[in-house]
């Protein structure tokens, strides 16, 4: 696994929004989750495939992977296809275009001890392209955010410019998120001058405060991966501000009040669940919370030996098994992606998803809702 600095680019969105959180998080050891371990395996496979394509002598990591499966095989293959296609396009513009895999980038010009590792850097005259592979299937990651640019990718872009700007004539930097399990490829292209201005005016001041443990604590969606999010007082204050509405019925709220509440609801729900989980873990570790106790939660009966159950039911003259067609993911693994599409592609439908209210920054297309459709729904 790659090294991480206190000023890790992957944490830069949070550090820019909440500078003092950098040192707070640095004091707490990393706790690897199953999701992180899965992502590590997927990144290793991406690296192997790309290096092999480039003709390097590399060892196949698959047999030593815990989380390798057919889904990972297909998504990392899609990543390889995407990167090689981008490289071919770059070579059309610049014969000397090249690709760097797991490129370590020094960004100490913007902050002492600041470095990071970019999954893929394609450099050519004209454009520098940063490609970041995300294997997560939870939150959709965009190359742009409310501030206009993905801070992690912007940091990689600045680091790559420092490395290559004297070798190539670079005018623009393209930043791309490749997130195959979400069907998400998000890109933004920025002028070199604009990116460097962001580095000087946004990144450097925040990093300076972070290294000194100064600046204001701020809460928001950047708290998602903060190690102190469960006990952070600022986050508690941020979420408890909703109490000013006294939990009135929605129909009694003004439009402006609802618009104030909407952006905070998901974060408030997450915060409440995380506080409960933190309190439970502490209680299981011996902590006593005044007025609270641990009890056994609800559970359902289950067979202790399904094979013995099936034999007993069959012996009595009944059919113990139900038959149904296996799911699409399992069927794809059974047939292989090409055969699946050939045999069953015309037999698939994709029903319209349930309408969901999301911020304007969400990359999904906006639904067209008409009065006639509303009437039909009623």
GROMACS .gro file of N, CA, C and O in nm, residues 93-215:
model
  492
   93UNK      N    1  -0.181   1.325  -3.074
   93UNK     CA    2  -0.149   1.467  -3.063
   93UNK      C    3   0.000   1.490  -3.040
   93UNK      O    4   0.054   1.594  -3.078
   94UNK      N    5   0.065   1.391  -2.974
   94UNK     CA    6   0.206   1.408  -2.937
   94UNK      C    7   0.273   1.272  -2.941
   94UNK      O    8   0.242   1.185  -2.859
   95UNK      N    9   0.364   1.251  -3.034
   95UNK     CA   10   0.428   1.121  -3.050
   95UNK      C   11   0.504   1.078  -2.926
   95UNK      O   12   0.526   0.959  -2.900
   96UNK      N   13   0.545   1.176  -2.846
   96UNK     CA   14   0.624   1.147  -2.724
   96UNK      C   15   0.537   1.131  -2.600
   96UNK      O   16   0.589   1.126  -2.488
   97UNK      N   17   0.406   1.122  -2.618
   97UNK     CA   18   0.316   1.104  -2.502
   97UNK      C   19   0.354   0.976  -2.428
   97UNK      O   20   0.390   0.876  -2.489
   98UNK      N   21   0.344   0.981  -2.297
   98UNK     CA   22   0.378   0.864  -2.216
   98UNK      C   23   0.282   0.850  -2.099
   98UNK      O   24   0.209   0.944  -2.065
   99UNK      N   25   0.282   0.732  -2.038
   99UNK     CA   26   0.194   0.706  -1.925
   99UNK      C   27   0.277   0.662  -1.806
   99UNK      O   28   0.372   0.584  -1.820
  100UNK      N   29   0.243   0.713  -1.690
  100UNK     CA   30   0.309   0.676  -1.564
  100UNK      C   31   0.208   0.605  -1.476
  100UNK      O   32   0.096   0.653  -1.458
  101UNK      N   33   0.248   0.492  -1.419
  101UNK     CA   34   0.159   0.410  -1.337
  101UNK      C   35   0.200   0.421  -1.190
  101UNK      O   36   0.318   0.406  -1.158
  102UNK      N   37   0.101   0.446  -1.102
  102UNK     CA   38   0.129   0.463  -0.960
  102UNK      C   39   0.246   0.560  -0.940
  102UNK      O   40   0.345   0.529  -0.874
  103UNK      N   41   0.231   0.676  -0.998
  103UNK     CA   42   0.337   0.776  -0.998
  103UNK      C   43   0.338   0.855  -0.867
  103UNK      O   44   0.240   0.920  -0.832
  104UNK      N   45   0.448   0.848  -0.794
  104UNK     CA   46   0.462   0.925  -0.671
  104UNK      C   47   0.490   1.071  -0.707
  104UNK      O   48   0.577   1.100  -0.790
  105UNK      N   49   0.416   1.161  -0.645
  105UNK     CA   50   0.425   1.303  -0.679
  105UNK      C   51   0.461   1.385  -0.555
  105UNK      O   52   0.400   1.370  -0.449
  106UNK      N   53   0.560   1.470  -0.571
  106UNK     CA   54   0.607   1.558  -0.463
  106UNK      C   55   0.537   1.692  -0.475
  106UNK      O   56   0.545   1.759  -0.578
  107UNK      N   57   0.465   1.732  -0.369
  107UNK     CA   58   0.394   1.860  -0.370
  107UNK      C   59   0.438   1.949  -0.255
  107UNK      O   60   0.361   2.030  -0.202
  108UNK      N   61   0.564   1.932  -0.213
  108UNK     CA   62   0.613   2.009  -0.098
  108UNK      C   63   0.617   2.159  -0.125
  108UNK      O   64   0.628   2.238  -0.032
  109UNK      N   65   0.608   2.197  -0.253
  109UNK     CA   66   0.602   2.339  -0.285
  109UNK      C   67   0.476   2.402  -0.227
  109UNK      O   68   0.470   2.521  -0.199
  110UNK      N   69   0.374   2.320  -0.206
  110UNK     CA   70   0.247   2.369  -0.153
  110UNK      C   71   0.228   2.339  -0.005
  110UNK      O   72   0.139   2.396   0.060
  111UNK      N   73   0.310   2.249   0.050
  111UNK     CA   74   0.300   2.218   0.192
  111UNK      C   75   0.411   2.122   0.234
  111UNK      O   76   0.440   2.024   0.163
  112UNK      N   77   0.474   2.149   0.346
  112UNK     CA   78   0.585   2.067   0.393
  112UNK      C   79   0.540   1.922   0.413
  112UNK      O   80   0.444   1.895   0.485
  113UNK      N   81   0.611   1.828   0.351
  113UNK     CA   82   0.580   1.687   0.367
  113UNK      C   83   0.461   1.641   0.285
  113UNK      O   84   0.408   1.532   0.307
  114UNK      N   85   0.419   1.722   0.188
  114UNK     CA   86   0.301   1.687   0.110
  114UNK      C   87   0.340   1.607  -0.013
  114UNK      O   88   0.420   1.651  -0.096
  115UNK      N   89   0.286   1.487  -0.024
  115UNK     CA   90   0.310   1.402  -0.141
  115UNK      C   91   0.189   1.311  -0.161
  115UNK      O   92   0.100   1.302  -0.076
  116UNK      N   93   0.188   1.243  -0.272
  116UNK     CA   94   0.078   1.150  -0.300
  116UNK      C   95   0.115   1.061  -0.417
  116UNK      O   96   0.218   1.082  -0.482
  117UNK      N   97   0.033   0.962  -0.443
  117UNK     CA   98   0.057   0.869  -0.553
  117UNK      C   99  -0.064   0.867  -0.644
  117UNK      O  100  -0.174   0.831  -0.601
  118UNK      N  101  -0.044   0.905  -0.769
  118UNK     CA  102  -0.151   0.907  -0.868
  118UNK      C  103  -0.161   0.770  -0.936
  118UNK      O  104  -0.059   0.711  -0.972
  119UNK      N  105  -0.283   0.720  -0.953
  119UNK     CA  106  -0.301   0.590  -1.018
  119UNK      C  107  -0.243   0.590  -1.159
  119UNK      O  108  -0.177   0.495  -1.200
  120UNK      N  109  -0.272   0.696  -1.232
  120UNK     CA  110  -0.228   0.702  -1.372
  120UNK      C  111  -0.208   0.847  -1.415
  120UNK      O  112  -0.295   0.931  -1.390
  121UNK      N  113  -0.094   0.875  -1.480
  121UNK     CA  114  -0.067   1.007  -1.535
  121UNK      C  115  -0.028   0.989  -1.681
  121UNK      O  116   0.068   0.918  -1.712
  122UNK      N  117  -0.103   1.050  -1.771
  122UNK     CA  118  -0.069   1.051  -1.913
  122UNK      C  119  -0.023   1.192  -1.946
  122UNK      O  120  -0.099   1.288  -1.930
  123UNK      N  121   0.100   1.204  -1.990
  123UNK     CA  122   0.156   1.337  -2.013
  123UNK      C  123   0.195   1.350  -2.160
  123UNK      O  124   0.251   1.259  -2.220
  124UNK      N  125   0.161   1.466  -2.218
  124UNK     CA  126   0.189   1.494  -2.358
  124UNK      C  127   0.190   1.645  -2.376
  124UNK      O  128   0.144   1.720  -2.290
  125UNK      N  129   0.244   1.689  -2.489
  125UNK     CA  130   0.234   1.831  -2.520
  125UNK      C  131   0.087   1.868  -2.531
  125UNK      O  132   0.007   1.795  -2.590
  126UNK      N  133   0.051   1.978  -2.473
  126UNK     CA  134  -0.088   2.023  -2.478
  126UNK      C  135  -0.163   1.991  -2.352
  126UNK      O  136  -0.207   2.081  -2.280
  127UNK      N  137  -0.177   1.861  -2.320
  127UNK     CA  138  -0.261   1.823  -2.206
  127UNK      C  139  -0.195   1.719  -2.117
  127UNK      O  140  -0.132   1.624  -2.166
  128UNK      N  141  -0.211   1.739  -1.989
  128UNK     CA  142  -0.169   1.643  -1.888
  128UNK      C  143  -0.296   1.579  -1.833
  128UNK      O  144  -0.390   1.649  -1.797
  129UNK      N  145  -0.301   1.445  -1.828
  129UNK     CA  146  -0.424   1.377  -1.789
  129UNK      C  147  -0.399   1.294  -1.663
  129UNK      O  148  -0.315   1.204  -1.662
  130UNK      N  149  -0.475   1.323  -1.558
  130UNK     CA  150  -0.472   1.246  -1.433
  130UNK      C  151  -0.595   1.156  -1.431
  130UNK      O  152  -0.707   1.204  -1.446
  131UNK      N  153  -0.575   1.026  -1.412
  131UNK     CA  154  -0.688   0.932  -1.404
  131UNK      C  155  -0.683   0.862  -1.269
  131UNK      O  156  -0.583   0.800  -1.233
  132UNK      N  157  -0.792   0.873  -1.194
  132UNK     CA  158  -0.799   0.814  -1.061
  132UNK      C  159  -0.905   0.705  -1.059
  132UNK      O  160  -1.021   0.730  -1.090
  133UNK      N  161  -0.864   0.584  -1.024
  133UNK     CA  162  -0.954   0.469  -1.020
  133UNK      C  163  -1.022   0.460  -0.883
  133UNK      O  164  -0.955   0.459  -0.780
  134UNK      N  165  -1.153   0.457  -0.883
  134UNK     CA  166  -1.230   0.441  -0.760
  134UNK      C  167  -1.311   0.311  -0.770
  134UNK      O  168  -1.392   0.296  -0.860
  135UNK      N  169  -1.289   0.218  -0.676
  135UNK     CA  170  -1.361   0.091  -0.683
  135UNK      C  171  -1.487   0.092  -0.595
  135UNK      O  172  -1.567   0.000  -0.601
  136UNK      N  173  -1.505   0.195  -0.517
  136UNK     CA  174  -1.620   0.201  -0.428
  136UNK      C  175  -1.751   0.206  -0.505
  136UNK      O  176  -1.759   0.262  -0.615
  137UNK      N  177  -1.854   0.147  -0.445
  137UNK     CA  178  -1.986   0.145  -0.509
  137UNK      C  179  -2.089   0.221  -0.426
  137UNK      O  180  -2.209   0.213  -0.453
  138UNK      N  181  -2.043   0.294  -0.325
  138UNK     CA  182  -2.135   0.369  -0.239
  138UNK      C  183  -2.162   0.508  -0.293
  138UNK      O  184  -2.260   0.534  -0.360
  139UNK      N  185  -2.071   0.600  -0.266
  139UNK     CA  186  -2.087   0.740  -0.305
  139UNK      C  187  -2.028   0.763  -0.443
  139UNK      O  188  -1.916   0.722  -0.472
  140UNK      N  189  -2.104   0.827  -0.531
  140UNK     CA  190  -2.054   0.863  -0.663
  140UNK      C  191  -1.956   0.980  -0.649
  140UNK      O  192  -1.988   1.081  -0.587
  141UNK      N  193  -1.837   0.964  -0.703
  141UNK     CA  194  -1.732   1.066  -0.693
  141UNK      C  195  -1.724   1.143  -0.823
  141UNK      O  196  -1.727   1.084  -0.931
  142UNK      N  197  -1.715   1.274  -0.814
  142UNK     CA  198  -1.711   1.359  -0.932
  142UNK      C  199  -1.577   1.431  -0.944
  142UNK      O  200  -1.511   1.458  -0.842
  143UNK      N  201  -1.537   1.460  -1.067
  143UNK     CA  202  -1.415   1.538  -1.090
  143UNK      C  203  -1.437   1.684  -1.053
  143UNK      O  204  -1.341   1.761  -1.040
  144UNK      N  205  -1.563   1.722  -1.035
  144UNK     CA  206  -1.597   1.857  -0.991
  144UNK      C  207  -1.679   1.846  -0.863
  144UNK      O  208  -1.752   1.751  -0.842
  145UNK      N  209  -1.667   1.945  -0.777
  145UNK     CA  210  -1.752   1.950  -0.660
  145UNK      C  211  -1.803   2.092  -0.642
  145UNK      O  212  -1.790   2.175  -0.733
  146UNK      N  213  -1.860   2.119  -0.524
  146UNK     CA  214  -1.921   2.250  -0.505
  146UNK      C  215  -1.821   2.365  -0.517
  146UNK      O  216  -1.857   2.478  -0.546
  147UNK      N  217  -1.691   2.335  -0.495
  147UNK     CA  218  -1.589   2.438  -0.508
  147UNK      C  219  -1.539   2.449  -0.652
  147UNK      O  220  -1.459   2.536  -0.685
  148UNK      N  221  -1.586   2.359  -0.740
  148UNK     CA  222  -1.550   2.366  -0.880
  148UNK      C  223  -1.450   2.263  -0.927
  148UNK      O  224  -1.438   2.236  -1.046
  149UNK      N  225  -1.376   2.202  -0.833
  149UNK     CA  226  -1.272   2.108  -0.872
  149UNK      C  227  -1.251   2.004  -0.762
  149UNK      O  228  -1.261   2.035  -0.643
  150UNK      N  229  -1.225   1.879  -0.800
  150UNK     CA  230  -1.197   1.773  -0.704
  150UNK      C  231  -1.059   1.797  -0.644
  150UNK      O  232  -0.958   1.794  -0.716
  151UNK      N  233  -1.052   1.822  -0.514
  151UNK     CA  234  -0.926   1.863  -0.451
  151UNK      C  235  -0.818   1.755  -0.462
  151UNK      O  236  -0.700   1.787  -0.481
  152UNK      N  237  -0.855   1.629  -0.449
  152UNK     CA  238  -0.756   1.521  -0.459
  152UNK      C  239  -0.690   1.521  -0.598
  152UNK      O  240  -0.568   1.519  -0.610
  153UNK      N  241  -0.773   1.525  -0.702
  153UNK     CA  242  -0.719   1.523  -0.837
  153UNK      C  243  -0.641   1.651  -0.868
  153UNK      O  244  -0.540   1.646  -0.939
  154UNK      N  245  -0.688   1.763  -0.815
  154UNK     CA  246  -0.617   1.888  -0.837
  154UNK      C  247  -0.476   1.882  -0.777
  154UNK      O  248  -0.380   1.932  -0.838
  155UNK      N  249  -0.463   1.820  -0.661
  155UNK     CA  250  -0.331   1.805  -0.600
  155UNK      C  251  -0.240   1.719  -0.687
  155UNK      O  252  -0.123   1.751  -0.708
  156UNK      N  253  -0.295   1.608  -0.739
  156UNK     CA  254  -0.217   1.525  -0.830
  156UNK      C  255  -0.175   1.605  -0.954
  156UNK      O  256  -0.063   1.592  -1.004
  157UNK      N  257  -0.268   1.685  -1.004
  157UNK     CA  258  -0.237   1.766  -1.121
  157UNK      C  259  -0.123   1.863  -1.096
  157UNK      O  260  -0.032   1.878  -1.178
  158UNK      N  261  -0.125   1.927  -0.979
  158UNK     CA  262  -0.018   2.021  -0.944
  158UNK      C  263   0.116   1.948  -0.929
  158UNK      O  264   0.220   1.996  -0.975
  159UNK      N  265   0.112   1.831  -0.865
  159UNK     CA  266   0.235   1.753  -0.847
  159UNK      C  267   0.293   1.707  -0.980
  159UNK      O  268   0.415   1.710  -1.002
  160UNK      N  269   0.205   1.665  -1.072
  160UNK     CA  270   0.251   1.620  -1.203
  160UNK      C  271   0.306   1.736  -1.286
  160UNK      O  272   0.403   1.721  -1.360
  161UNK      N  273   0.245   1.854  -1.271
  161UNK     CA  274   0.297   1.972  -1.341
  161UNK      C  275   0.439   2.004  -1.295
  161UNK      O  276   0.526   2.036  -1.377
  162UNK      N  277   0.462   1.998  -1.164
  162UNK     CA  278   0.595   2.024  -1.112
  162UNK      C  279   0.698   1.928  -1.170
  162UNK      O  280   0.815   1.963  -1.188
  163UNK      N  281   0.654   1.806  -1.200
  163UNK     CA  282   0.744   1.702  -1.249
  163UNK      C  283   0.769   1.713  -1.400
  163UNK      O  284   0.880   1.686  -1.448
  164UNK      N  285   0.665   1.753  -1.475
  164UNK     CA  286   0.674   1.743  -1.621
  164UNK      C  287   0.667   1.874  -1.698
  164UNK      O  288   0.687   1.875  -1.820
  165UNK      N  289   0.640   1.986  -1.632
  165UNK     CA  290   0.618   2.109  -1.707
  165UNK      C  291   0.742   2.159  -1.780
  165UNK      O  292   0.731   2.238  -1.875
  166UNK      N  293   0.863   2.114  -1.741
  166UNK     CA  294   0.984   2.156  -1.810
  166UNK      C  295   1.022   2.060  -1.922
  166UNK      O  296   1.118   2.084  -1.996
  167UNK      N  297   0.947   1.950  -1.934
  167UNK     CA  298   0.974   1.851  -2.039
  167UNK      C  299   0.870   1.862  -2.151
  167UNK      O  300   0.903   1.847  -2.269
  168UNK      N  301   0.746   1.890  -2.112
  168UNK     CA  302   0.636   1.900  -2.208
  168UNK      C  303   0.576   2.040  -2.205
  168UNK      O  304   0.580   2.108  -2.101
  169UNK      N  305   0.520   2.081  -2.317
  169UNK     CA  306   0.452   2.210  -2.325
  169UNK      C  307   0.305   2.188  -2.288
  169UNK      O  308   0.220   2.160  -2.374
  170UNK      N  309   0.273   2.200  -2.160
  170UNK     CA  310   0.140   2.166  -2.109
  170UNK      C  311   0.055   2.292  -2.095
  170UNK      O  312   0.096   2.389  -2.032
  171UNK      N  313  -0.062   2.289  -2.156
  171UNK     CA  314  -0.153   2.404  -2.151
  171UNK      C  315  -0.276   2.377  -2.064
  171UNK      O  316  -0.329   2.469  -2.001
  172UNK      N  317  -0.322   2.252  -2.064
  172UNK     CA  318  -0.440   2.217  -1.985
  172UNK      C  319  -0.413   2.090  -1.905
  172UNK      O  320  -0.325   2.010  -1.939
  173UNK      N  321  -0.492   2.071  -1.802
  173UNK     CA  322  -0.485   1.950  -1.720
  173UNK      C  323  -0.625   1.890  -1.714
  173UNK      O  324  -0.720   1.958  -1.676
  174UNK      N  325  -0.637   1.764  -1.754
  174UNK     CA  326  -0.765   1.693  -1.748
  174UNK      C  327  -0.764   1.601  -1.627
  174UNK      O  328  -0.669   1.525  -1.606
  175UNK      N  329  -0.867   1.610  -1.547
  175UNK     CA  330  -0.880   1.531  -1.425
  175UNK      C  331  -0.999   1.437  -1.441
  175UNK      O  332  -1.110   1.481  -1.469
  176UNK      N  333  -0.975   1.306  -1.424
  176UNK     CA  334  -1.080   1.207  -1.449
  176UNK      C  335  -1.095   1.110  -1.333
  176UNK      O  336  -0.996   1.057  -1.282
  177UNK      N  337  -1.219   1.089  -1.294
  177UNK     CA  338  -1.256   0.983  -1.199
  177UNK      C  339  -1.311   0.866  -1.281
  177UNK      O  340  -1.404   0.885  -1.360
  178UNK      N  341  -1.253   0.746  -1.264
  178UNK     CA  342  -1.305   0.626  -1.329
  178UNK      C  343  -1.360   0.536  -1.219
  178UNK      O  344  -1.285   0.477  -1.143
  179UNK      N  345  -1.493   0.527  -1.210
  179UNK     CA  346  -1.560   0.454  -1.103
  179UNK      C  347  -1.656   0.353  -1.166
  179UNK      O  348  -1.776   0.375  -1.175
  180UNK      N  349  -1.604   0.237  -1.207
  180UNK     CA  350  -1.682   0.144  -1.289
  180UNK      C  351  -1.803   0.082  -1.220
  180UNK      O  352  -1.904   0.054  -1.285
  181UNK      N  353  -1.796   0.058  -1.090
  181UNK     CA  354  -1.908  -0.008  -1.023
  181UNK      C  355  -2.028   0.086  -1.009
  181UNK      O  356  -2.139   0.041  -0.979
  182UNK      N  357  -2.006   0.213  -1.032
  182UNK     CA  358  -2.116   0.311  -1.034
  182UNK      C  359  -2.148   0.355  -1.177
  182UNK      O  360  -2.233   0.442  -1.197
  183UNK      N  361  -2.078   0.295  -1.276
  183UNK     CA  362  -2.098   0.338  -1.414
  183UNK      C  363  -2.062   0.484  -1.432
  183UNK      O  364  -2.122   0.555  -1.513
  184UNK      N  365  -1.961   0.531  -1.360
  184UNK     CA  366  -1.930   0.673  -1.352
  184UNK      C  367  -1.791   0.704  -1.408
  184UNK      O  368  -1.691   0.654  -1.356
  185UNK      N  369  -1.787   0.782  -1.515
  185UNK     CA  370  -1.662   0.839  -1.564
  185UNK      C  371  -1.683   0.990  -1.566
  185UNK      O  372  -1.765   1.041  -1.643
  186UNK      N  373  -1.614   1.059  -1.478
  186UNK     CA  374  -1.633   1.203  -1.462
  186UNK      C  375  -1.501   1.275  -1.492
  186UNK      O  376  -1.397   1.241  -1.435
  187UNK      N  377  -1.505   1.373  -1.583
  187UNK     CA  378  -1.384   1.446  -1.621
  187UNK      C  379  -1.407   1.596  -1.622
  187UNK      O  380  -1.519   1.643  -1.647
  188UNK      N  381  -1.302   1.669  -1.594
  188UNK     CA  382  -1.304   1.813  -1.608
  188UNK      C  383  -1.166   1.856  -1.658
  188UNK      O  384  -1.064   1.798  -1.619
  189UNK      N  385  -1.163   1.955  -1.748
  189UNK     CA  386  -1.036   2.007  -1.799
  189UNK      C  387  -1.019   2.151  -1.756
  189UNK      O  388  -1.112   2.233  -1.771
  190UNK      N  389  -0.903   2.181  -1.698
  190UNK     CA  390  -0.876   2.316  -1.648
  190UNK      C  391  -0.746   2.368  -1.709
  190UNK      O  392  -0.655   2.291  -1.741
  191UNK      N  393  -0.740   2.499  -1.728
  191UNK     CA  394  -0.616   2.561  -1.775
  191UNK      C  395  -0.509   2.550  -1.668
  191UNK      O  396  -0.539   2.555  -1.549
  192UNK      N  397  -0.386   2.537  -1.711
  192UNK     CA  398  -0.274   2.528  -1.617
  192UNK      C  399  -0.272   2.648  -1.524
  192UNK      O  400  -0.253   2.635  -1.403
  193UNK      N  401  -0.293   2.769  -1.579
  193UNK     CA  402  -0.290   2.890  -1.496
  193UNK      C  403  -0.397   2.886  -1.388
  193UNK      O  404  -0.373   2.927  -1.274
  194UNK      N  405  -0.515   2.838  -1.423
  194UNK     CA  406  -0.624   2.830  -1.325
  194UNK      C  407  -0.594   2.728  -1.216
  194UNK      O  408  -0.624   2.752  -1.098
  195UNK      N  409  -0.536   2.616  -1.255
  195UNK     CA  410  -0.502   2.514  -1.156
  195UNK      C  411  -0.394   2.565  -1.061
  195UNK      O  412  -0.403   2.546  -0.939
  196UNK      N  413  -0.293   2.629  -1.115
  196UNK     CA  414  -0.185   2.682  -1.030
  196UNK      C  415  -0.235   2.795  -0.941
  196UNK      O  416  -0.191   2.808  -0.826
  197UNK      N  417  -0.331   2.873  -0.991
  197UNK     CA  418  -0.392   2.978  -0.908
  197UNK      C  419  -0.468   2.915  -0.792
  197UNK      O  420  -0.462   2.963  -0.679
  198UNK      N  421  -0.540   2.806  -0.819
  198UNK     CA  422  -0.609   2.732  -0.711
  198UNK      C  423  -0.508   2.683  -0.608
  198UNK      O  424  -0.533   2.691  -0.487
  199UNK      N  425  -0.394   2.635  -0.655
  199UNK     CA  426  -0.291   2.588  -0.563
  199UNK      C  427  -0.239   2.697  -0.472
  199UNK      O  428  -0.216   2.674  -0.353
  200UNK      N  429  -0.222   2.817  -0.527
  200UNK     CA  430  -0.168   2.928  -0.449
  200UNK      C  431  -0.272   2.993  -0.359
  200UNK      O  432  -0.243   3.028  -0.244
  201UNK      N  433  -0.395   3.006  -0.409
  201UNK     CA  434  -0.497   3.084  -0.337
  201UNK      C  435  -0.587   3.000  -0.248
  201UNK      O  436  -0.643   3.052  -0.151
  202UNK      N  437  -0.601   2.871  -0.278
  202UNK     CA  438  -0.689   2.785  -0.199
  202UNK      C  439  -0.610   2.680  -0.121
  202UNK      O  440  -0.622   2.668   0.000
  203UNK      N  441  -0.529   2.604  -0.194
  203UNK     CA  442  -0.457   2.492  -0.132
  203UNK      C  443  -0.352   2.537  -0.031
  203UNK      O  444  -0.351   2.493   0.084
  204UNK      N  445  -0.262   2.624  -0.074
  204UNK     CA  446  -0.148   2.662   0.011
  204UNK      C  447  -0.191   2.727   0.143
  204UNK      O  448  -0.141   2.690   0.250
  205UNK      N  449  -0.285   2.822   0.143
  205UNK     CA  450  -0.328   2.881   0.271
  205UNK      C  451  -0.390   2.778   0.366
  205UNK      O  452  -0.365   2.781   0.486
  206UNK      N  453  -0.471   2.685   0.311
  206UNK     CA  454  -0.534   2.582   0.395
  206UNK      C  455  -0.430   2.488   0.453
  206UNK      O  456  -0.438   2.450   0.570
  207UNK      N  457  -0.333   2.450   0.372
  207UNK     CA  458  -0.228   2.360   0.417
  207UNK      C  459  -0.143   2.425   0.525
  207UNK      O  460  -0.104   2.360   0.623
  208UNK      N  461  -0.115   2.553   0.510
  208UNK     CA  462  -0.037   2.626   0.612
  208UNK      C  463  -0.110   2.624   0.746
  208UNK      O  464  -0.049   2.597   0.851
  209UNK      N  465  -0.239   2.650   0.744
  209UNK     CA  466  -0.319   2.645   0.867
  209UNK      C  467  -0.320   2.503   0.924
  209UNK      O  468  -0.307   2.484   1.046
  210UNK      N  469  -0.335   2.405   0.837
  210UNK     CA  470  -0.344   2.265   0.881
  210UNK      C  471  -0.218   2.221   0.953
  210UNK      O  472  -0.224   2.155   1.058
  211UNK      N  473  -0.103   2.256   0.900
  211UNK     CA  474   0.024   2.215   0.961
  211UNK      C  475   0.047   2.282   1.096
  211UNK      O  476   0.118   2.228   1.182
  212UNK      N  477  -0.016   2.397   1.116
  212UNK     CA  478  -0.003   2.469   1.243
  212UNK      C  479  -0.116   2.434   1.340
  212UNK      O  480  -0.119   2.482   1.453
  213UNK      N  481  -0.211   2.351   1.293
  213UNK     CA  482  -0.325   2.316   1.378
  213UNK      C  483  -0.419   2.433   1.398
  213UNK      O  484  -0.492   2.438   1.498
  214UNK      N  485  -0.419   2.525   1.305
  214UNK     CA  486  -0.502   2.645   1.316
  214UNK      C  487  -0.619   2.639   1.218
  214UNK      O  488  -0.636   2.544   1.146
  215UNK      N  489  -0.698   2.747   1.218
  215UNK     CA  490  -0.813   2.754   1.130
  215UNK      C  491  -0.941   2.714   1.203
  215UNK      O  492  -0.938   2.674   1.319
   0.00000   0.00000   0.00000
